[in-house]
CSV table of C-alpha atoms in Angstrom, one decimal:
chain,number,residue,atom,x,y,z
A,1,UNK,CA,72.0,126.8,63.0
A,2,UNK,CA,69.4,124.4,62.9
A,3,UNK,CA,71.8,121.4,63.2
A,4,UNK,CA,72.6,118.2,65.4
A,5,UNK,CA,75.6,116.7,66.0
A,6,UNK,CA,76.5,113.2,66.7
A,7,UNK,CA,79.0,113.8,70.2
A,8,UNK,CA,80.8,110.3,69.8
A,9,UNK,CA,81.9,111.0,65.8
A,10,UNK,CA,81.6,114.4,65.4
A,11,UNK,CA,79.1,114.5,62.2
A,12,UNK,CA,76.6,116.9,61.8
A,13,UNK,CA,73.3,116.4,60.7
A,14,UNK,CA,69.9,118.6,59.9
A,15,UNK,CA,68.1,118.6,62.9
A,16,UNK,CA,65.3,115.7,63.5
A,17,UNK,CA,67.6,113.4,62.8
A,18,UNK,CA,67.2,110.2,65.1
A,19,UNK,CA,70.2,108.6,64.3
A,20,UNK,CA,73.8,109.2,63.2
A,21,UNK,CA,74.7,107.0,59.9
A,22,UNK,CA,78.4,107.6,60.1
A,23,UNK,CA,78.8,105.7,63.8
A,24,UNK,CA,75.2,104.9,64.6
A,25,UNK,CA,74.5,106.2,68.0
A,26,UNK,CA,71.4,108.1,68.8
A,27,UNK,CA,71.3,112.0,67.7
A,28,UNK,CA,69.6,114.5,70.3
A,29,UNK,CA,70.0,118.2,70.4
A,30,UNK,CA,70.2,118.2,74.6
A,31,UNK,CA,69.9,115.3,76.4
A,32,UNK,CA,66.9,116.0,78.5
A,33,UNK,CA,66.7,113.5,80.5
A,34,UNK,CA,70.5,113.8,81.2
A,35,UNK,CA,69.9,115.5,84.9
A,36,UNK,CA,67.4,113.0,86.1
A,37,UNK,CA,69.9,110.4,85.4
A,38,UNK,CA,72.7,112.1,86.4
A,39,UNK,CA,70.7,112.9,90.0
A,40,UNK,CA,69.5,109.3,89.9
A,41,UNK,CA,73.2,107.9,89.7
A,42,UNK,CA,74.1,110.2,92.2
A,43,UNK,CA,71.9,109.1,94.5
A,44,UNK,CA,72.6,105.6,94.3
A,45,UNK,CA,76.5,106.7,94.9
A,46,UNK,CA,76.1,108.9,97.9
A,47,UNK,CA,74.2,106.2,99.7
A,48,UNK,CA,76.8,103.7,98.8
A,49,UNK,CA,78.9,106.1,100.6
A,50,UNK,CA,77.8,105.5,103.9
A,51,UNK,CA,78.4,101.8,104.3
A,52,UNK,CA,82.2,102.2,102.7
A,53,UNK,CA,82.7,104.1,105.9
A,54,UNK,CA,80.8,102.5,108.4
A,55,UNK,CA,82.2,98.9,107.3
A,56,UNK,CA,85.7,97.7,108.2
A,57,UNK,CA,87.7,97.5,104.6
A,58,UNK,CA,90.3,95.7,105.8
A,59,UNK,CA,90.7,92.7,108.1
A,60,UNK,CA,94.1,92.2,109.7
A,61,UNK,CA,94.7,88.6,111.5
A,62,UNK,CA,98.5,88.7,113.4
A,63,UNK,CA,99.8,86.0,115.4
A,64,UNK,CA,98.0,87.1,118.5
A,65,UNK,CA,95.3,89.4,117.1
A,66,UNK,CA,92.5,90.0,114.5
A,67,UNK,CA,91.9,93.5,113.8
A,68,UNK,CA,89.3,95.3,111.6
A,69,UNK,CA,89.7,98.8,110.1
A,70,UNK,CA,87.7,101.4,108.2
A,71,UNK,CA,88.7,103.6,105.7
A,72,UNK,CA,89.4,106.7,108.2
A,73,UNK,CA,90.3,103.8,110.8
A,74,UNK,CA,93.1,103.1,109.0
A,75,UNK,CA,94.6,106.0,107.9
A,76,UNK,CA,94.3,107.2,111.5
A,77,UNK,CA,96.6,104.3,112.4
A,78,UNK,CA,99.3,105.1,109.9
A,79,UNK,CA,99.3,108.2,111.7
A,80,UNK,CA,99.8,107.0,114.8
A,81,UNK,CA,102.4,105.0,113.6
A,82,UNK,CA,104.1,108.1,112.5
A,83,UNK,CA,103.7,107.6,108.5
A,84,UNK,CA,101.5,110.7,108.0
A,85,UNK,CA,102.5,111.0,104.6
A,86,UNK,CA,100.7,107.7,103.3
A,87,UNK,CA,97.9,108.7,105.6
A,88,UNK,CA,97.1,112.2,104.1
A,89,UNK,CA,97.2,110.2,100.5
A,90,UNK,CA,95.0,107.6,102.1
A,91,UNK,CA,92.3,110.1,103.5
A,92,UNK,CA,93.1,112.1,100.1
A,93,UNK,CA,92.1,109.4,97.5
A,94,UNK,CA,89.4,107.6,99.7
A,95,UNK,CA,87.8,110.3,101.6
A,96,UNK,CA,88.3,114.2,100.1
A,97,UNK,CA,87.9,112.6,96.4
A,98,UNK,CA,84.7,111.2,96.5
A,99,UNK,CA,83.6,113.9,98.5
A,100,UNK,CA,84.7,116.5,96.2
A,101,UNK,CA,83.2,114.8,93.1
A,102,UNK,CA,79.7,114.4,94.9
A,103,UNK,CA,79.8,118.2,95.6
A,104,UNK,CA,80.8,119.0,91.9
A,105,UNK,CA,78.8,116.6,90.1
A,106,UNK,CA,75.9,118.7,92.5
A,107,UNK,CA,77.5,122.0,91.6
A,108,UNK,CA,77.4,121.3,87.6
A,109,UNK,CA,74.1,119.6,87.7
A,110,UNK,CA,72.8,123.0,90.2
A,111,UNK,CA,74.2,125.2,88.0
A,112,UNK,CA,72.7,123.9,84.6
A,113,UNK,CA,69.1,123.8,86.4
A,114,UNK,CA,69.5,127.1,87.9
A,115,UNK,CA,72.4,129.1,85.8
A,116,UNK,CA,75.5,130.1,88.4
A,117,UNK,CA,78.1,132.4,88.7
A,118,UNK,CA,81.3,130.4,87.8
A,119,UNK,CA,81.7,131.0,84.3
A,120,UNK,CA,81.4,128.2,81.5
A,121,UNK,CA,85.1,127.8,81.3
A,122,UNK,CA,85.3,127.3,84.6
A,123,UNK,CA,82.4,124.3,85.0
A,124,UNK,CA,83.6,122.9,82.0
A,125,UNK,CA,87.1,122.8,83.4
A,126,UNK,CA,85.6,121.1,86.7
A,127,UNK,CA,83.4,118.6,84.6
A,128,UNK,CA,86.6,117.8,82.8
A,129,UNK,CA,88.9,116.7,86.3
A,130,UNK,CA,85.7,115.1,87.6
A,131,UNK,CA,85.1,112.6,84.3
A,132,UNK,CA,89.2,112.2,84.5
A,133,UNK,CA,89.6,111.5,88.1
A,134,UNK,CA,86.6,109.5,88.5
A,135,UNK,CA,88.1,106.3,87.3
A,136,UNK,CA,91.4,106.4,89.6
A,137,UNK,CA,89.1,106.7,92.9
A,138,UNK,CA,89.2,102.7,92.2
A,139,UNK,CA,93.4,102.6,93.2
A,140,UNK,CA,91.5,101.5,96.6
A,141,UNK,CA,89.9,98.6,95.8
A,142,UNK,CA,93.4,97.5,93.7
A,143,UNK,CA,95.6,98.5,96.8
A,144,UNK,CA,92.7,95.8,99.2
A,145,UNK,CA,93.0,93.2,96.0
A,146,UNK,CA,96.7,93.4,96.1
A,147,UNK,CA,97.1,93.0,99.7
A,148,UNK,CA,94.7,90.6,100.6
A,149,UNK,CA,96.2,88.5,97.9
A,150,UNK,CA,100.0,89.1,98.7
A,151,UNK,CA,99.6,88.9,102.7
A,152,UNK,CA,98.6,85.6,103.3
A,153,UNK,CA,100.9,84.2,105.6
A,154,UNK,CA,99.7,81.4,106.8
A,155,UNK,CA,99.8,81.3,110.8
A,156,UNK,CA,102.2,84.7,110.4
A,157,UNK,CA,99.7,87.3,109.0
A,158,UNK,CA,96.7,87.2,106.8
A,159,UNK,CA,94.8,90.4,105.3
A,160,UNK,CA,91.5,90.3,104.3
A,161,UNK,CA,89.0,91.9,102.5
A,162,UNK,CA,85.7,93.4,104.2
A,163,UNK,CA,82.1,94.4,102.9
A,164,UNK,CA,83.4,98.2,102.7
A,165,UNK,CA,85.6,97.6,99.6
A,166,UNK,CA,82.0,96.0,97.6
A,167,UNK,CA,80.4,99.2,98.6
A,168,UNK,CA,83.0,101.5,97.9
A,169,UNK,CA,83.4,100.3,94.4
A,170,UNK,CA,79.8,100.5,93.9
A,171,UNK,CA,79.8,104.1,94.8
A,172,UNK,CA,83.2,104.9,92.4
A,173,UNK,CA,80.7,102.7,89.6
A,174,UNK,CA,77.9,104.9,90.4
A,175,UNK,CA,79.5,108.1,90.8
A,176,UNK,CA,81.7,107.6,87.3
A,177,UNK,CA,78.0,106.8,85.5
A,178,UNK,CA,76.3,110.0,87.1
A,179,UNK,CA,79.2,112.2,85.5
A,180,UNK,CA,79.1,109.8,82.2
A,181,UNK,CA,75.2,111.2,82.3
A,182,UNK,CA,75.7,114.4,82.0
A,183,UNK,CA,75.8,116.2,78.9
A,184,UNK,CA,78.4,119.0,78.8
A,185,UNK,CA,76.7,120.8,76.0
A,186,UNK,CA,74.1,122.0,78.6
A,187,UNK,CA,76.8,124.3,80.5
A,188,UNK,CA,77.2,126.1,77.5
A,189,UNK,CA,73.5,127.2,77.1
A,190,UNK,CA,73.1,129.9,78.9
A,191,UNK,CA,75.5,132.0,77.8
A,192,UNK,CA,74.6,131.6,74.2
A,193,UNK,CA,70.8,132.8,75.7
A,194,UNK,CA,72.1,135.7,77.2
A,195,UNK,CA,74.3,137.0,74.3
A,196,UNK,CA,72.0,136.0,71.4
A,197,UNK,CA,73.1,133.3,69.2
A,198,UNK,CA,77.0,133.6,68.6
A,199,UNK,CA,79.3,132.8,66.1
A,200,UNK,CA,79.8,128.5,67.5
A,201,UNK,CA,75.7,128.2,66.8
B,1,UNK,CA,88.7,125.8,63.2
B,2,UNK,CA,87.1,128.8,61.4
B,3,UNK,CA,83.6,129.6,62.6
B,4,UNK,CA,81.3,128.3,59.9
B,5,UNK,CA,77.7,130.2,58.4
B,6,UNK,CA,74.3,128.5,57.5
B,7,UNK,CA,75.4,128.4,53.8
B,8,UNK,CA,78.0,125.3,54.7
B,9,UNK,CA,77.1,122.1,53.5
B,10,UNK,CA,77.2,119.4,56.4
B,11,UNK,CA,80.2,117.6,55.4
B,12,UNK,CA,81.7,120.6,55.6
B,13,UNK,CA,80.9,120.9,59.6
B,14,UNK,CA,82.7,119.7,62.6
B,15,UNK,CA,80.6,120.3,66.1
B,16,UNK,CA,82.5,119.9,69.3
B,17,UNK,CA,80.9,117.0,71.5
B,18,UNK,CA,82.0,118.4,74.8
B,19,UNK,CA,80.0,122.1,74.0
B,20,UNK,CA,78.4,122.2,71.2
B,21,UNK,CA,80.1,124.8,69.0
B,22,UNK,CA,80.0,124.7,65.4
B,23,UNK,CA,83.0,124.9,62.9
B,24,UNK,CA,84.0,124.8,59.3
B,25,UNK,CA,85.9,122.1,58.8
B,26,UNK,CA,89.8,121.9,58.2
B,27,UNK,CA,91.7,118.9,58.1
B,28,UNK,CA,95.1,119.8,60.3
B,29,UNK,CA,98.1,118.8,59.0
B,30,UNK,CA,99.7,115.2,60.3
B,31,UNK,CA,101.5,116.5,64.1
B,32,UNK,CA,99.1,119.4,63.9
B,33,UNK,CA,95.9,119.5,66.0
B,34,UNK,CA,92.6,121.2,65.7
B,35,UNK,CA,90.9,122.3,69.4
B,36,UNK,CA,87.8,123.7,70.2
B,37,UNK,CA,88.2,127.7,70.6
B,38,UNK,CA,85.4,127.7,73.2
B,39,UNK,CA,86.4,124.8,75.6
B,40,UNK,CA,89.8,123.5,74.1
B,41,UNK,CA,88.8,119.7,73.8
B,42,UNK,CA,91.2,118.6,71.1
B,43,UNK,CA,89.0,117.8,68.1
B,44,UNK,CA,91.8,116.3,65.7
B,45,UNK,CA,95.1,114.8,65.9
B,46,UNK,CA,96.3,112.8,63.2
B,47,UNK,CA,99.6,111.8,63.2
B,48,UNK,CA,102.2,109.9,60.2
B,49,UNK,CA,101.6,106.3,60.2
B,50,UNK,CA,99.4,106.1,63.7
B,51,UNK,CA,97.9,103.2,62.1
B,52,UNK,CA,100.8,101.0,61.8
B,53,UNK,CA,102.1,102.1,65.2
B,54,UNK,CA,98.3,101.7,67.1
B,55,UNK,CA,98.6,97.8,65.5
B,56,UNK,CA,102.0,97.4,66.5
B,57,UNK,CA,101.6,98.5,70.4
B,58,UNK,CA,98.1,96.7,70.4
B,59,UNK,CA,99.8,93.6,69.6
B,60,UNK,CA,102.6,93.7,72.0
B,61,UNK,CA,100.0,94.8,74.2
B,62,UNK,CA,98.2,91.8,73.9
B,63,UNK,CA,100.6,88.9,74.1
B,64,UNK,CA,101.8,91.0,77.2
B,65,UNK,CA,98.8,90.8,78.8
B,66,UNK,CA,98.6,87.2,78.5
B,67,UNK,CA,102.0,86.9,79.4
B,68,UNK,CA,101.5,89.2,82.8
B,69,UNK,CA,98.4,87.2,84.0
B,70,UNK,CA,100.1,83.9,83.9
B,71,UNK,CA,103.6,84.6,85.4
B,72,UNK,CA,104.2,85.4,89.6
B,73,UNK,CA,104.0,89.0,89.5
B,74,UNK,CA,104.8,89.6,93.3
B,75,UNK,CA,106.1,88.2,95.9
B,76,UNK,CA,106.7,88.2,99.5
B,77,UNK,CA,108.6,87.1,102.3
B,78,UNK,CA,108.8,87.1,106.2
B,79,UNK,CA,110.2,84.7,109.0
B,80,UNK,CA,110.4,82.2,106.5
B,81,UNK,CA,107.4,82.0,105.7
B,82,UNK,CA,106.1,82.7,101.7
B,83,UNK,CA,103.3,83.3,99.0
B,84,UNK,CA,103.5,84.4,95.8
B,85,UNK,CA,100.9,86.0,93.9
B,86,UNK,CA,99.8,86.7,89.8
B,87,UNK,CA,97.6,89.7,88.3
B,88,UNK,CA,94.7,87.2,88.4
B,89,UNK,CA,95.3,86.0,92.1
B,90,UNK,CA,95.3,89.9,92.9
B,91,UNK,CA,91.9,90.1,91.3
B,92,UNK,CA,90.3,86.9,92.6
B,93,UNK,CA,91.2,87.9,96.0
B,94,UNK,CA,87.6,89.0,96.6
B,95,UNK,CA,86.2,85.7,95.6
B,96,UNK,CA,84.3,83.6,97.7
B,97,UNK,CA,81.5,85.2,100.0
B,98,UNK,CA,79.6,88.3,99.5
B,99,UNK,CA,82.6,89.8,97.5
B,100,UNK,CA,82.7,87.6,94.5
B,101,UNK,CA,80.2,90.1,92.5
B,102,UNK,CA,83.5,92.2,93.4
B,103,UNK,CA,86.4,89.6,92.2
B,104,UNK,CA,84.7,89.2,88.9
B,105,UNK,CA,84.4,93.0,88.4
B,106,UNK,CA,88.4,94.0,89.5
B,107,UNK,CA,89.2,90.8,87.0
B,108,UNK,CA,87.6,92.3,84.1
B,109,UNK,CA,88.8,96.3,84.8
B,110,UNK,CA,92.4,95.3,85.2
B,111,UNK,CA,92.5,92.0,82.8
B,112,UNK,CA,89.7,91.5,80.4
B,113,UNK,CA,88.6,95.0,79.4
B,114,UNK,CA,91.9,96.2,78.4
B,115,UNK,CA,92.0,92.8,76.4
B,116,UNK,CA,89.1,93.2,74.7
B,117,UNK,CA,90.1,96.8,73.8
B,118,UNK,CA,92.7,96.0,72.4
B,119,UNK,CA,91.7,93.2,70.3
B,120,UNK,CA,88.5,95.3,69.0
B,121,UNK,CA,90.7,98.3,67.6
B,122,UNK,CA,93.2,95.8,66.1
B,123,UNK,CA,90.0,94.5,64.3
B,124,UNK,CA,88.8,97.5,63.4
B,125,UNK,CA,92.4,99.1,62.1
B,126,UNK,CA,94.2,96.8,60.3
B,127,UNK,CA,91.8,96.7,57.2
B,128,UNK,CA,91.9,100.5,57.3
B,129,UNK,CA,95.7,100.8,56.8
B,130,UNK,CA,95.5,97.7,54.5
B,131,UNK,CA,93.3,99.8,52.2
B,132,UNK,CA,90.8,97.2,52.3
B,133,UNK,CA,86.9,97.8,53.1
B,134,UNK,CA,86.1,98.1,56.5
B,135,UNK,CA,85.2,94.6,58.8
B,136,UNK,CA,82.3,93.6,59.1
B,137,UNK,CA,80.2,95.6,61.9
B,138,UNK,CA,83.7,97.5,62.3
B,139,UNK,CA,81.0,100.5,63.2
B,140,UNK,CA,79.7,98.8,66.6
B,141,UNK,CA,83.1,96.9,67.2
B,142,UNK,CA,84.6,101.0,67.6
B,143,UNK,CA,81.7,101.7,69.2
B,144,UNK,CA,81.9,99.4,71.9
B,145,UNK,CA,86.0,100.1,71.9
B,146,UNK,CA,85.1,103.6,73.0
B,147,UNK,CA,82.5,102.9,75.3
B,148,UNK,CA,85.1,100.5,77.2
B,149,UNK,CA,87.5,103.3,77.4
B,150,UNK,CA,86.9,104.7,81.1
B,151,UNK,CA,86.4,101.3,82.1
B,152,UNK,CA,90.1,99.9,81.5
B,153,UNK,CA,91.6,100.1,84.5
B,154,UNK,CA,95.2,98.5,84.0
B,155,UNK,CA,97.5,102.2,84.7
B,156,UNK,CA,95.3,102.9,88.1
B,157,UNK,CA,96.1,99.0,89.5
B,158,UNK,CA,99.4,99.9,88.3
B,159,UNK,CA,99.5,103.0,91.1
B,160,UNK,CA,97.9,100.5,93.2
B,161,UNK,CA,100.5,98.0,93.7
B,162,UNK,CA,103.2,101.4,94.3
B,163,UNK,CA,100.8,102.4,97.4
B,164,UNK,CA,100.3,98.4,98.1
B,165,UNK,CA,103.9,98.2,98.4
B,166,UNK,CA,104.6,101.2,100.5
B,167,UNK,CA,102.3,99.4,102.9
B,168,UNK,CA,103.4,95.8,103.2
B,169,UNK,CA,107.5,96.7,102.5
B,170,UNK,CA,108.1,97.6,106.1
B,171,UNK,CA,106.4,94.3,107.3
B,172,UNK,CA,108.3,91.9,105.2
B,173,UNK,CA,110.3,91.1,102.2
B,174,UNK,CA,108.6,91.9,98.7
B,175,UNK,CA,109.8,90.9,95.6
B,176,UNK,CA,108.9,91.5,92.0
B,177,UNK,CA,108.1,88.5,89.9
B,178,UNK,CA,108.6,88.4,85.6
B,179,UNK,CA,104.7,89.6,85.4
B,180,UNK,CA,105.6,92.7,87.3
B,181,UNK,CA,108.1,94.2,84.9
B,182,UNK,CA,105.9,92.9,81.6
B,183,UNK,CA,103.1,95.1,83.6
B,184,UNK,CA,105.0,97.8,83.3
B,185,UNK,CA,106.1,97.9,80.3
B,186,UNK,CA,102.4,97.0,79.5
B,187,UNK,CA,101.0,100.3,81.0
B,188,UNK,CA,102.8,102.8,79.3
B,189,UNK,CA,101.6,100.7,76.0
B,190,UNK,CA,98.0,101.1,76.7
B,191,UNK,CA,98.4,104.9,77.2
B,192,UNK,CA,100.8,105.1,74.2
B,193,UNK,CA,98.1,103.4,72.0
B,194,UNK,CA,95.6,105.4,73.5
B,195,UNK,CA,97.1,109.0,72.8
B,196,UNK,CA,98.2,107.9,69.2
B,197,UNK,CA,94.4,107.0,68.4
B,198,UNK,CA,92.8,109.8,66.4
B,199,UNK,CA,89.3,109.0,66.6
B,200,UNK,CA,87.8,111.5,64.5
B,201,UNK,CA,90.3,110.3,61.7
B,202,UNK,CA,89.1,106.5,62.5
B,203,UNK,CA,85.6,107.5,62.4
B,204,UNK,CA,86.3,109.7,59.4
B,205,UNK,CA,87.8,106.5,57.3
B,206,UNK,CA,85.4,103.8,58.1
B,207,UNK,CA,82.8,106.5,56.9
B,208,UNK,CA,84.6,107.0,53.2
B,209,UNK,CA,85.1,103.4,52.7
B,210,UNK,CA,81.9,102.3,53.6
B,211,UNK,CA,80.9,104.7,50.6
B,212,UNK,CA,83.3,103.7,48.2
């Protein structure tokens, strides 16, 4: 239609317009170098990964011991001490999360650069419970704070906190900025190529 | 949302920032809302008097904020010995060392942000239901309001003290402080406030009365 909307107010303006009067943010028709950044954030996120896993996240100081445990070290000990339910939420929210949301923030980027076979509904669906569920992958870092706070029992018990939460919270940071990057409008392109314009352009 | 031609002048338009489909514009009804009929992201919802409610919540929420930082918000017990622990204790618990880039960080997603939120839209709101023009740079002070919003973390430390709990409660005796409950009651505020703010309708108001 030869138009340009603002995506934080809603406004629409002829197209060439470099900024939106009503809320003043910056007007482009596709963000073009949404990708790059979103692949760039990415990047950053998946290699802050690594060293959330290969760190201990928690250190545990008992009367007679001091005991350091990983992210998938701990859950496998609330499994051995029979409470298999908090450790399938514990390996849910800190290991299949992230995962997942590396693999679809891949997928959506992927499939904008390439077209795919899931159909628009779908991917914006998934973009959707990726920018929502982004922000609660941080419940770790409060569940460390809170402990290591609480659980400082002088000679009793003490938890710390170890250089995996820093880099796990860097990679939620990361991650929840490479999906911020991307610009949903771009999903819906190719459809609107294939069938000529429709009636939403 | 009817599908709108060339012919309709731009005031007229609405386009839908999630995919990009344009519409003619019609202003739903207060309780009524007006969703995208490509990718059903609600467009508008404007409902009776969300003004006045927004500024009432936001200022409960903030003297509850202050309120839940200050006060013990947990505490615990075993073989006699004790500690007991506020909001900001929880979020300073990274400090010293390597982590303090960390403590600072959890302080502001759980404490500050919210805060700030809070006291932005207030600024921004309460000339708009007075009928009066708009505050100074009321624009950027809504701008940076929204570009907080994924960063106010206060409902998922809220989850995080239920899991927390779980963990410790079989070791030793844990017991809620006055902070806890204003918490609480503080979360399901923030998400109230946030569901009752229409922002096209905020947007759409600063935009008339700047003209006027």
């Amino acid at each position: 239609m030869g138009v340009v909307a603002c995506t934080r107010c809603t406004q629409v303006w002829p197209i060439g317009t470099q900024t939106c009067a009503r809320c003043g943010k910056g007007l482009m028709s596709r963000d073009v170098k949404s990708l790059q950044r979103v692949w760039a954030w990415w990047v950053v996120g998946v290699m802050c990964y690594i060293p959330a896993n290969t760190y201990p996240m928690l250190r545990t100081r008992t009367l007679f011991q001091v005991e350091e445990s990983t992210i998938v070290g701990g859950a496998v000990d609330l499994m051995h001490h029979g409470a298999i339910g908090i450790a399938l939420v514990v390996l849910v929210a800190s290991v299949v999360i992230p995962i997942g949301k590396f693999l679809a923030i891949a997928f959506l980027a992927i499939g904008v650069q390439r077209g795919s076979g899931v159909s628009d509904h779908h991917r914006q669906g998934l973009y959707e419970v990726v920018e929502y569920i982004g922000r609660w992958s941080m419940i770790d870092i409060f569940v460390v704070a809170i402990l290591s706070s609480l659980v400082q029992l002088n000679t009793l018990a003490s938890v710390n906190p170890g250089l995996a939460s820093l880099f796990f919270a860097l990679s939620v940071i990361f991650t929840m900025l490479s999906a911020q990057s991307f610009d949903s409008r771009m999903i819906w392109d190719r459809q609107v190529a294939a069938k000529g314009a429709s009636e939403h352009d | 949302m009817t599908p709108a031609t060339s012919e309709t002048p731009y005031a007229d338009l609405i386009v839908c920032p999630q995919c990009d489909a344009v519409y003619r514009l019609k202003r739903p009804e207060h309780g009524e809302r007006a969703v995208c009929s490509r990718c059903h992201t609600i467009l508008i919802a404007p409902r009776r008097k969300a003004g006045l409610q927004i500024i009432a919540v936001s200022l409960a929420v903030v003297i509850l904020i202050i309120a839940a930082t200050l006060f013990p918000f947990l505490s615990i017990k075993a073989a006699g010995a004790k500690n007991s622990v506020s909001i900001l204790d929880a979020a300073l618990a990274f400090a010293g060392g390597p982590l303090a880039v960390l403590a600072l960080a959890t302080a502001a997603l759980i404490v500050f942000v919210p805060l700030t939120r809070v006291l932005l839209s207030l600024y921004v709101l309460v000339p708009i239901v007075l009928d009066r023009p708009p505050a100074r740079h009321a624009t950027q002070a809504f701008r940076l309001a929204e570009a907080l919003r994924p960063w106010s973390m206060a409902e998922i430390f809220a989850i995080g003290c239920a899991v927390a709990l779980i963990k410790v409660v079989d070791l030793a005796d844990v017991a809620f402080g006055p902070a806890f409950w204003m918490f609480a009651i503080l979360v399901v505020l923030v998400v109230a406030q946030d569901s009752f703010m229409c922002r096209w309708s905020v947007w759409n108001s600063l935009d008339t009365q700047k003209k006027s």
